[in-house]
Every structure is written in structure tokens, then in C-alpha cells.
Coordinates of C-alpha atoms in Angstrom, one line a residue:
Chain A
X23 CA 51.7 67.7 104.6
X24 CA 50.3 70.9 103.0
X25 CA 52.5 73.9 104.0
X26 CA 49.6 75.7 107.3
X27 CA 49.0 79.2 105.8
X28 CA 49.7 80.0 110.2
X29 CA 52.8 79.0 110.4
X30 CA 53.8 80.9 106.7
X31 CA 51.9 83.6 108.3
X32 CA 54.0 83.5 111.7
X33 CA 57.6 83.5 109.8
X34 CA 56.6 86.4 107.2
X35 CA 55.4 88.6 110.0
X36 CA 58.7 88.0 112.4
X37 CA 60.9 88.6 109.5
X38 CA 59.3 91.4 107.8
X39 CA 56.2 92.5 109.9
X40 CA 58.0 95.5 110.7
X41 CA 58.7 96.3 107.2
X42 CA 54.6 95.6 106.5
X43 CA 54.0 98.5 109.2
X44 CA 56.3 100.7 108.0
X45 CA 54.5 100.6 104.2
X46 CA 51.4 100.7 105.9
X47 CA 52.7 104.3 107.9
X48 CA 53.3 105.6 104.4
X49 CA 50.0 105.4 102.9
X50 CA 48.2 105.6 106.9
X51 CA 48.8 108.5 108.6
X52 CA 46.7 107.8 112.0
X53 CA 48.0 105.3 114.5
X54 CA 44.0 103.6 114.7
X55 CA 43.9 103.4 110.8
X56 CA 47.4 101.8 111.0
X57 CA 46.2 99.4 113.3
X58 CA 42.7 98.9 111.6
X59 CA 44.8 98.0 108.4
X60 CA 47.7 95.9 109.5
X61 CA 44.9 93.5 110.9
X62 CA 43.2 93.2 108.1
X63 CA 46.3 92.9 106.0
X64 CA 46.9 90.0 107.6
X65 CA 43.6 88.3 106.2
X66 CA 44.8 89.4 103.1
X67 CA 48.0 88.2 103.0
X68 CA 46.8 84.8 104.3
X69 CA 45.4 84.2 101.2
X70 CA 47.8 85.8 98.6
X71 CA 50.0 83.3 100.1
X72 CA 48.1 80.3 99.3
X73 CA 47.4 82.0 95.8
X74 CA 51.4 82.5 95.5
X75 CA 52.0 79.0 96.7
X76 CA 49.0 77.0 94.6
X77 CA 50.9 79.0 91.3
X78 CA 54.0 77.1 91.8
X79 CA 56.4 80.1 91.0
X80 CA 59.0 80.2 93.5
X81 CA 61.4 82.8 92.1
X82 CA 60.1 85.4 93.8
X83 CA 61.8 87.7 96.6
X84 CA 60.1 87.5 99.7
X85 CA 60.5 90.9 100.9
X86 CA 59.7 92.2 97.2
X87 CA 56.7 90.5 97.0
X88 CA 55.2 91.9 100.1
X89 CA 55.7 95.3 99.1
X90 CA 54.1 94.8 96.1
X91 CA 51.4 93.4 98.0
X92 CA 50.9 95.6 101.0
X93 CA 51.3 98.6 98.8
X94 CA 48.8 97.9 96.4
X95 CA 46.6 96.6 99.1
X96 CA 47.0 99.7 101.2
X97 CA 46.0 101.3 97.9
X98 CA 42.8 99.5 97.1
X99 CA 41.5 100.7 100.6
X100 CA 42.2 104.1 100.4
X101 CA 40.2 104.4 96.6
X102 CA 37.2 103.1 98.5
X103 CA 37.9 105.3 101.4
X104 CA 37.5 108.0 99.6
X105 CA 35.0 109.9 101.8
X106 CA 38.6 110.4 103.9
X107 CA 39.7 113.3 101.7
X108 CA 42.7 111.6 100.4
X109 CA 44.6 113.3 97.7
X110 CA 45.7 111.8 94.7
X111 CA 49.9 113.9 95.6
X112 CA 50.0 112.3 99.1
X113 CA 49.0 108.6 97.7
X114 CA 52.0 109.2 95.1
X115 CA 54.8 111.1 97.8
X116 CA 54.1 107.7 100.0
X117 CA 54.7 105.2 97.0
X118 CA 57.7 107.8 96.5
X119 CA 59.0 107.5 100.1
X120 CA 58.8 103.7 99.7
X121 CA 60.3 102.7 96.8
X122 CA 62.9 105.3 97.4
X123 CA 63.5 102.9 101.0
X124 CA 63.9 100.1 99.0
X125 CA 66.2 100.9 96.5
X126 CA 68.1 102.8 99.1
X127 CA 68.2 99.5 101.6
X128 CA 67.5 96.7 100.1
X129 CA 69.1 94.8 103.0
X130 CA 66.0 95.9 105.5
X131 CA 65.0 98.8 107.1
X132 CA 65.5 98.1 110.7
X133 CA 69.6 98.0 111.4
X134 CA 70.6 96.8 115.2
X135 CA 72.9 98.9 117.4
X136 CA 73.3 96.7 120.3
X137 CA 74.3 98.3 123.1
X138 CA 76.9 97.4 125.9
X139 CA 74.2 98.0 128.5
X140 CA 72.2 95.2 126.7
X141 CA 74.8 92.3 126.4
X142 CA 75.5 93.4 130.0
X143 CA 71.7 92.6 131.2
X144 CA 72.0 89.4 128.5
X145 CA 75.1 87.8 130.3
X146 CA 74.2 89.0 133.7
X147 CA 71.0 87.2 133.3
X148 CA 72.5 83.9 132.0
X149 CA 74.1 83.3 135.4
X150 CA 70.6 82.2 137.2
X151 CA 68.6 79.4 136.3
X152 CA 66.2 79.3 133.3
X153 CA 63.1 79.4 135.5
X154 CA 64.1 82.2 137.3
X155 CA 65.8 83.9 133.8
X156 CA 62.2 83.4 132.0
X157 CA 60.8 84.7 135.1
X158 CA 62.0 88.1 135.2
X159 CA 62.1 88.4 131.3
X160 CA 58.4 87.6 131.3
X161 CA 57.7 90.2 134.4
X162 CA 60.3 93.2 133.5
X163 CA 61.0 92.9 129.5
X164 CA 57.9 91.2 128.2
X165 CA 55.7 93.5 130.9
X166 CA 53.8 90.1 131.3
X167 CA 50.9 91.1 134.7
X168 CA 52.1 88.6 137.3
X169 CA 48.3 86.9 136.6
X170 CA 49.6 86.3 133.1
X171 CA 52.6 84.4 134.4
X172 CA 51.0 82.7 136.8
X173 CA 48.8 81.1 133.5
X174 CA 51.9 81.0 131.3
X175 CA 53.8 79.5 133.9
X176 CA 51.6 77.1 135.8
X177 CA 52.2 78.9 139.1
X178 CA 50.3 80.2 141.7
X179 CA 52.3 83.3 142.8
X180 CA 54.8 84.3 140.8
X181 CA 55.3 87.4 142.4
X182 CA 57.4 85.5 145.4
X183 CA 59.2 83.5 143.1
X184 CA 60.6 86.6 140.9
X185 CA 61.7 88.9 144.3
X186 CA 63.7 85.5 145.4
X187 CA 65.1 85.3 141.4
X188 CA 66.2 89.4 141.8
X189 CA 67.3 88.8 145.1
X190 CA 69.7 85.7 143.7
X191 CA 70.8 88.0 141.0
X192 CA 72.2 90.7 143.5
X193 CA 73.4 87.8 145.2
X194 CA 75.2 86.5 142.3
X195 CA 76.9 89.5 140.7
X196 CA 76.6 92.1 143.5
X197 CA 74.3 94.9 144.5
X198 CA 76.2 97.6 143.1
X199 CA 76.9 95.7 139.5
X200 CA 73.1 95.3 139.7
X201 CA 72.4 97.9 140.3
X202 CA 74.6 99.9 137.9
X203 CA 73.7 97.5 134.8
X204 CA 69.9 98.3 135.3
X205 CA 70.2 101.8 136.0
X206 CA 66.9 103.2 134.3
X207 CA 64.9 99.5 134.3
X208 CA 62.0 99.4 136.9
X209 CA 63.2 96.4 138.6
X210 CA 63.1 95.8 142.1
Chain B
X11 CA 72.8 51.5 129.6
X12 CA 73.2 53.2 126.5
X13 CA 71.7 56.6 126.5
X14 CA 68.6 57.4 124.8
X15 CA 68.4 59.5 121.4
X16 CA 67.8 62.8 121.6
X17 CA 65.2 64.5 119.4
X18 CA 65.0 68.6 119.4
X19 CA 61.9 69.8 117.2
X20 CA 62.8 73.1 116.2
X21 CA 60.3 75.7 114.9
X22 CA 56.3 76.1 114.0
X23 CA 56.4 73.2 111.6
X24 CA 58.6 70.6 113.4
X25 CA 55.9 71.1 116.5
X26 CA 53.6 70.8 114.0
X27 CA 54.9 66.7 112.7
X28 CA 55.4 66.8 116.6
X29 CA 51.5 66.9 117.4
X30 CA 50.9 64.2 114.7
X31 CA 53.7 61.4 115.6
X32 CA 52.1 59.0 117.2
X33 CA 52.9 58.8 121.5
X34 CA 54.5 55.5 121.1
X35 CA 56.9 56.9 118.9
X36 CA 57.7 59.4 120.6
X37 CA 58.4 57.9 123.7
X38 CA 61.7 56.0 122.0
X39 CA 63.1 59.3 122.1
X40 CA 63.6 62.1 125.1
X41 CA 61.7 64.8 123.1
X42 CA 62.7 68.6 122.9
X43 CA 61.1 71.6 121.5
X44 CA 62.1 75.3 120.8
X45 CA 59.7 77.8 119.3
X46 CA 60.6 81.3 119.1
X47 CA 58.2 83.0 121.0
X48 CA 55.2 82.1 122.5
X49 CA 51.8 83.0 121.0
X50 CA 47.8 82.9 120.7
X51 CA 47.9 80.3 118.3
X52 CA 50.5 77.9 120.0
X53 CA 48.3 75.0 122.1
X54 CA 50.8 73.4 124.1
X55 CA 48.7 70.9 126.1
X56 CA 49.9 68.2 123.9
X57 CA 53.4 68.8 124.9
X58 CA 51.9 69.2 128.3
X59 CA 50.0 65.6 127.9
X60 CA 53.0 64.2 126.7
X61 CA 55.9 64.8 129.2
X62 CA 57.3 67.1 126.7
X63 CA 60.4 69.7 127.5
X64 CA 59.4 73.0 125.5
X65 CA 61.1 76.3 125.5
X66 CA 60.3 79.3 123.9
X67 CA 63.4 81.1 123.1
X68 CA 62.9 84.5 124.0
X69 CA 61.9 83.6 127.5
X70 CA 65.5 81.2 127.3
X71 CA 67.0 83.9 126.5
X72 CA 67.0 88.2 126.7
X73 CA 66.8 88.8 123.1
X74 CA 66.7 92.4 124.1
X75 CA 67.7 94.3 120.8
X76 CA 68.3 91.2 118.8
X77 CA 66.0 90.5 115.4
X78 CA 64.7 87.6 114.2
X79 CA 68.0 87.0 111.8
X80 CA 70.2 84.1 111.6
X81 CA 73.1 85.8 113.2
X82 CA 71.3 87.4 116.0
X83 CA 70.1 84.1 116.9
X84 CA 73.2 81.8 117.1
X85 CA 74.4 83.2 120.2
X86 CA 70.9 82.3 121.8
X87 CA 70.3 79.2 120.3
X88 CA 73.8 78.3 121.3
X89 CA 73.2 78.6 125.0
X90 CA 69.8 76.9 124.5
X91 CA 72.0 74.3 122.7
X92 CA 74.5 73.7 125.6
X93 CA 71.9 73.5 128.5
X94 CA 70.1 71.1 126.7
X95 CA 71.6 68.3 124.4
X96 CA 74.5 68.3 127.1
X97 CA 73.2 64.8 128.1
X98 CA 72.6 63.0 125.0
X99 CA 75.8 61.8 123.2
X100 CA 73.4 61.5 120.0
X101 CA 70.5 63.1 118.2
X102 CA 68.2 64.4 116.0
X103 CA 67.1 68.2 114.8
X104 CA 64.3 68.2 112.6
X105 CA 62.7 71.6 111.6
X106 CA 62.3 73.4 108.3
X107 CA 65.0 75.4 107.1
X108 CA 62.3 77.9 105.5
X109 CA 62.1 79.2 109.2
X110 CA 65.1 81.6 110.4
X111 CA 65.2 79.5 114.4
X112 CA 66.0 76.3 112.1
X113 CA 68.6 77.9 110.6
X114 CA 70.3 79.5 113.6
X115 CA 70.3 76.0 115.3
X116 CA 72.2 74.8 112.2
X117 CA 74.9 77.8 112.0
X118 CA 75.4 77.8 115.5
X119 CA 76.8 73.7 115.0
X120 CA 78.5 74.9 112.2
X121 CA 80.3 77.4 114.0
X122 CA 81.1 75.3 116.3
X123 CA 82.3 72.6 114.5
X124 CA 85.5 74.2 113.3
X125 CA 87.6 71.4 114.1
X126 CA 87.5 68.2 112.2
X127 CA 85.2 65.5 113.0
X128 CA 83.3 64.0 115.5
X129 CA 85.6 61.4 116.7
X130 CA 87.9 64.2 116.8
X131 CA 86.3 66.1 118.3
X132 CA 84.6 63.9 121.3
X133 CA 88.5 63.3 121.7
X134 CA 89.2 66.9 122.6
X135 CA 86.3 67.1 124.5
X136 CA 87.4 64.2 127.0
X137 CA 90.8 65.7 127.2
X138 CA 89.1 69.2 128.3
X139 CA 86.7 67.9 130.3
X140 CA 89.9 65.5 131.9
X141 CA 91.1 69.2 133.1
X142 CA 88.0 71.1 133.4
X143 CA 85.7 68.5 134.6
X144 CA 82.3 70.7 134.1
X145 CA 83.3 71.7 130.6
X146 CA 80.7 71.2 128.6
X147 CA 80.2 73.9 126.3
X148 CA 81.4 71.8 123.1
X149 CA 79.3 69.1 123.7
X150 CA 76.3 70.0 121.8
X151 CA 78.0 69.2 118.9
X152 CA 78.6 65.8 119.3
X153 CA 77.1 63.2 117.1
X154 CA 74.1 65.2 116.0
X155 CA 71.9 64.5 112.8
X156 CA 69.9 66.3 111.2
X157 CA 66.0 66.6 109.4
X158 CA 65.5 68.8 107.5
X159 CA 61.6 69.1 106.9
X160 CA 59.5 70.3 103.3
X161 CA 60.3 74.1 103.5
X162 CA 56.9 76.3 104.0
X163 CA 57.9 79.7 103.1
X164 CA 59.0 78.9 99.1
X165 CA 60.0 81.9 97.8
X166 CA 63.3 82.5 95.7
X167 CA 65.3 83.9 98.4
X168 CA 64.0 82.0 101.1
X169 CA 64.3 78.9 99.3
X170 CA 68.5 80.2 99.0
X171 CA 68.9 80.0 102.4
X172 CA 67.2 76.4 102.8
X173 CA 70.4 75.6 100.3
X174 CA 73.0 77.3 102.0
X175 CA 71.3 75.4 105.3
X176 CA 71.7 72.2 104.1
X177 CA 75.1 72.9 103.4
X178 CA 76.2 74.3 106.6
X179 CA 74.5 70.9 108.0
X180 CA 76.7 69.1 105.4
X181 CA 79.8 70.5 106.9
X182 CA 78.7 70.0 110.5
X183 CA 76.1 67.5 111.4
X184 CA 76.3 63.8 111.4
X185 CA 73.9 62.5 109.1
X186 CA 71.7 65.3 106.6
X187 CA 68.0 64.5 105.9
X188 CA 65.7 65.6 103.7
X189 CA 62.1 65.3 103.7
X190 CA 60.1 65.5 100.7
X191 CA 57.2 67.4 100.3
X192 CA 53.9 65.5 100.8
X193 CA 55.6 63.7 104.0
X194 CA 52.3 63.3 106.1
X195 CA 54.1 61.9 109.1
X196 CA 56.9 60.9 111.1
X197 CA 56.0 57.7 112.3
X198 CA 57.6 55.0 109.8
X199 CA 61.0 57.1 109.9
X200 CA 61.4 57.5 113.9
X201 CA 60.4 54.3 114.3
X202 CA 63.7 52.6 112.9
X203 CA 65.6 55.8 113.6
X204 CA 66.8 54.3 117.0
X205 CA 69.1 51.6 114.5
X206 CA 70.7 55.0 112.7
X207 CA 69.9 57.4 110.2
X208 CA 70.7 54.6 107.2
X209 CA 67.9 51.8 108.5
X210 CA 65.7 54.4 109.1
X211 CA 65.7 56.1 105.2
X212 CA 65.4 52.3 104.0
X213 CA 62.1 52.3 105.8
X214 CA 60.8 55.7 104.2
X215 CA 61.6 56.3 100.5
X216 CA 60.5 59.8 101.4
X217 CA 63.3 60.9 103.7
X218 CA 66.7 61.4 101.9
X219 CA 69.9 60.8 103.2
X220 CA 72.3 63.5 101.6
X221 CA 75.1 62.7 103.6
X222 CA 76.0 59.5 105.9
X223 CA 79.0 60.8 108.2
X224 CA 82.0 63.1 107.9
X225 CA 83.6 60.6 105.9
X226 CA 81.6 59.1 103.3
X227 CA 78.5 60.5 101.3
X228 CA 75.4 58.3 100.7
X229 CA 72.9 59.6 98.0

């Protein structure tokens, strides 16, 4: 079966697709430009993969090759932008900026500091039932409308159901410890 | 009645060899998927149509500041792990190592399977679960084989960890498969997997077994 260019897509863009923004930022300073050009990055990357994949040379990097690739992408749009005033000093500082991330953290960019709070809501959460768990990361984490459950979830009010899975999960662990470990969430 | 087998499609391209096993194949098996997230592209009406369990796990499970890396994931995929294959004595995983998911289901067994073999294991099990009787937190490591599909993603790096995969799965799984890469279906293989991993590679020259049981190694 012929490796879907969709689901190579999916995995590049959950492991590095913050890495792909962040090379974007340095050559794209406004947030609608950014956005304009990570979508169409994504058509473009679609098919350097299946060029990178028909050449049959697997030695390459994965994270390497993207910065190669969203750089000099981001670079072929700004020379035919050119109406946008771009200097020649800014294109060179951002390649500066990036290559200068790379060398410095060749690991990745993005480092995790979990925080107590966090594992708190984690294992609190693990206590109720996986329908009612899904529902309230869907309603309060995700920010999923309760029409958008209702579609995800096949329900017809989901609204009921989530109060009744809060109102187990004070039940479970106690007001006050619910209270204390979502201090700052908007959950009620 | 002996149980059914267990199969737990893990990732984009397992649901993708999902979608084109035929239904009567499928239904020798309870059937089991885990995708990461849930997204535009994902139809699940065939999973729907079918009678088939799906989970995505970031719903399963808060992921909260966690990233889409192998060791962020184990924890997760560990408590999907547990709720779910706590039934089934025996079973499959097929996914592509080439995907991080796959490889956090396959870590997380190797984690867990610090002590000895199977046999030894289900041994301990019985004589925890003989004092705590709704112990089941080892038991997803029981008896569990392992697919592991063409990778996708092929670059250098990538293609490292599909190696260092298939060895974790070496040290902890039952029996380690390997697809090769212009496998267009399931169907021939699942259909004799119900006798064992062994029959079932006899019937598709394109699966390899890598390694039979803890004790002996078929190639």
C-alpha cells in the first residue's frame, strides 16, 4: 500500500508543526501572513514529500529537512512579495535567528515544564468514567461549543450530561479539592 | 469458551488497513482503535457501521501540557492500555512504528514488562489478583503480539526509531511482525491469525515473524 501523503502529512505536523510556525514567524512578521503561509505550506510540503519519498533517499533528518524546506519556501514567497517592502537585512537576521535555534537546540524548540497543577487535573480526572472524562475535556480543555459535542458525541444535550459528570467529580474527590485544583479554570 | 483475540489498531495507518480488511475478517476479532486526536480528515462511519470501539487519545486522556513524544505518551497510552485489553488474555497491535502513538503503545509494554516472561508473569498476576481481586493494572501485558506495519514517514531518524521499536517489541511482546512494504491488505494474514502468529505468516510470505515467543526466535 502506497505510504497516503495525509497521514505523512498528519505525523510531520504533530511532531514538528510547531517548529514549521516558528520558521515561518522568523521570515513573517504579521499573525494573518503567518497564517496565510503555514496553509499554503502545507500544500507545499504535501508534495516535497512525495518528491522526497519517490527519490528513495532515506538518510535524511526529519526535522532538518523541513527547515530546509520551510525556509527556503518562506523565502521564495517573500522575493515575489516584493511589493511588501521587505529588506534584503531582515530576510538575512531571520535565517540568522534560525539557524542560530538550531544549532543551539537541536533537540526541539519547545521544552515541557509540567506543572503539579496539571498532573493534579490529570489524576483527578482519571477517577470518573471515560465518557464523562472525554466529556468535560472536550467542553473545558478542547473549548468544544456543546453543539459540537453533541455531533462528536452522538448526543443530544450534552450540556446535562457534563453538570452531572462535574457534579460526580466534586462528589468523588471533594468540593474543596475541586475546587482548589481548578482554581483559575472556568468550570462550573 | 475460550476468549476471543483482541486486535488494537493503533495510529492513522493501522485505521487505514482497518477500513480495507474485509468485515468478515474483522468480525473474528473484538476490534480496537486509538488515534491521537480527532480531526477533519478522520471518517469514522466505518468504525461506526462496523460495531467498532474507537478512542481518540486526547479525549481518553488530559494531555494537558504533554507533546506528541514517546515519553509523554506512555503514561496515557498506559491507562488507555489497562481499561481496554483488560479482558482479552491475547492480542494483537498493529500500527506503524513511523508514527510516535505506535511507539508509545510499544514502550509502555516494554516498561511494563520488567519481569521475565509471560508465563511468569500471568503467574504473578494470579497471585496479586488472589489478594487484590480487582488488580488489573499488569494485565495488559499479557500475551500480546505485535504488527508492525510498512513505516510512512522514512526519513533517517525516523526510520531509527522504527528500529529501536521493533526492538523494544522484541523484549516485550509475544510474537514481532513485520510487514513489508507493498502489503495491500490484511485479509490473508488475519484470517489464519486466530491459529497463532506462526500459521498465520505461513499464509502471507509478506508478513515476517522476527521473533516467535520469549524463548525461541523464528526468522
Amino acid at each position: 500500500m502506497k505510504p497516503d501523503s495525509n497521514i505523512i502529512l498528519n505525523e510531520i505536523i504533530r511532531r514538528h508543526g510547531e517548529y514549521i510556525k516558528y520558521v515561518i514567524s522568523l521570515y513573517f512578521k504579521q499573525k494573518e501572513d503567518r497564517e496565510d503561509v503555514y496553509q499554503e505550506m502545507m500544500i507545499h510540503l504535501m508534495g516535497k514529500i512525495d518528491d522526497f519519498h519517490s527519490q528513495g533517499n532515506y538518510h535524511a533528518n526529519l526535522k532538518s529537512w523541513l527547515g530546509v524546506v520551510v525556509k527556503n519556501r518562506c523565502l521564495d514567497i517573500l522575493s515575489h512579495n516584493r511589493n511588501e517592502f521587505l529588506k534584503m537585512e531582515d530576510i538575512m537576521e531571520s535565517q540568522r535567528q534560525e539557524d542560530q535555534v538550531i544549532n543551539d537546540d537541536p533537540g526541539g524548540i519547545l521544552k515541557i515544564f509540567q506543572t503539579t497543577k496539571t498532573i493534579d487535573i490529570e489524576e483527578m480526572l482519571m477517577k470518573l468514567s471515560e465518557r464523562d472524562r472525554q466529556l468535560i475535556i472536550l467542553r473545558y480543555f478542547k473549548k468544544y461549543s456543546i453543539n459540537k459535542i453533541d455531533k462528536a458525541l452522538g448526543l443530544t444535550n450534552s450540556a446535562v450530561y457534563i453538570k452531572r459528570a462535574i457534579a460526580k467529580l466534586k462528589d468523588i474527590v471533594g468540593a474543596d479539592r475541586f475546587n482548589e485544583v481548578f482554581d483559575g479554570y472556568e468550570i462550573e | 469458551m475460550k476468549k476471543r483475540k483482541q486486535i488494537v489498531w493503533v495510529g492513522d495507518s493501522a485505521f487505514k488497513f482497518l477500513t480495507s480488511t474485509d468485515k468478515s475478517v474483522l468480525e473474528l476479532y473484538d476490534n480496537y482503535l486509538l488515534l491521537y486526536e480527532r480531526t477533519d480528515t478522520v471518517d469514522l462511519s466505518f468504525c461506526q457501521k462496523a460495531g467498532i470501539s474507537y478512542t481518540f487519545l486526547d479525549e481518553f486522556y488530559l494531555l494537558g501540557e504533554r507533546q506528541y513524544l514517546v515519553d509523554h505518551l506512555k503514561l496515557p497510552v498506559s491507562e488507555y492500555l489497562k481499561d481496554k485489553t483488560k479482558a482479552f488474555p491475547e492480542g494483537l497491535f498493529v500500527g506503524d512504528a513511523s508514527e510516535i502513538l505506535f511507539q508509545a503503545i510499544v514502550d509502555a509494554c516494554f516498561d511494563g514488562q520488567v519481569i521475565g516472561n509471560a508465563a511468569e508473569m500471568e503467574k504473578i498476576i494470579n497471585i496479586l489478583e488472589e489478594r487484590q481481586p480487582n488488580l488489573h493494572q499488569f494485565s495488559f501485558m499479557v500475551r500480546r503480539d505485535v504488527l508492525f506495519l510498512s513505516p510512512a514517514l522514512r526519513f533517517g531518524d525516523v526510520l531509527e526509531e522504527v528500529e529501536a521499536s521493533k526492538q523494544h517489541a522484541m523484549n516485550a511482546l509475544e510474537a514481532v511482525l513485520v510487514a513489508e512494504d507493498d502489503l495491500p491488505d490484511l485479509n490473508r494474514f488475519l484470517r489464519h491469525y486466530t491459529e497463532g502468529a506462526e500459521k498465520a505468516v505461513t499464509m502471507d510470505e509478506r508478513i515476517k515473524l522476527i521473533r516467535g515467543d520469549k524463548d525461541q526466535t523464528i526468522v
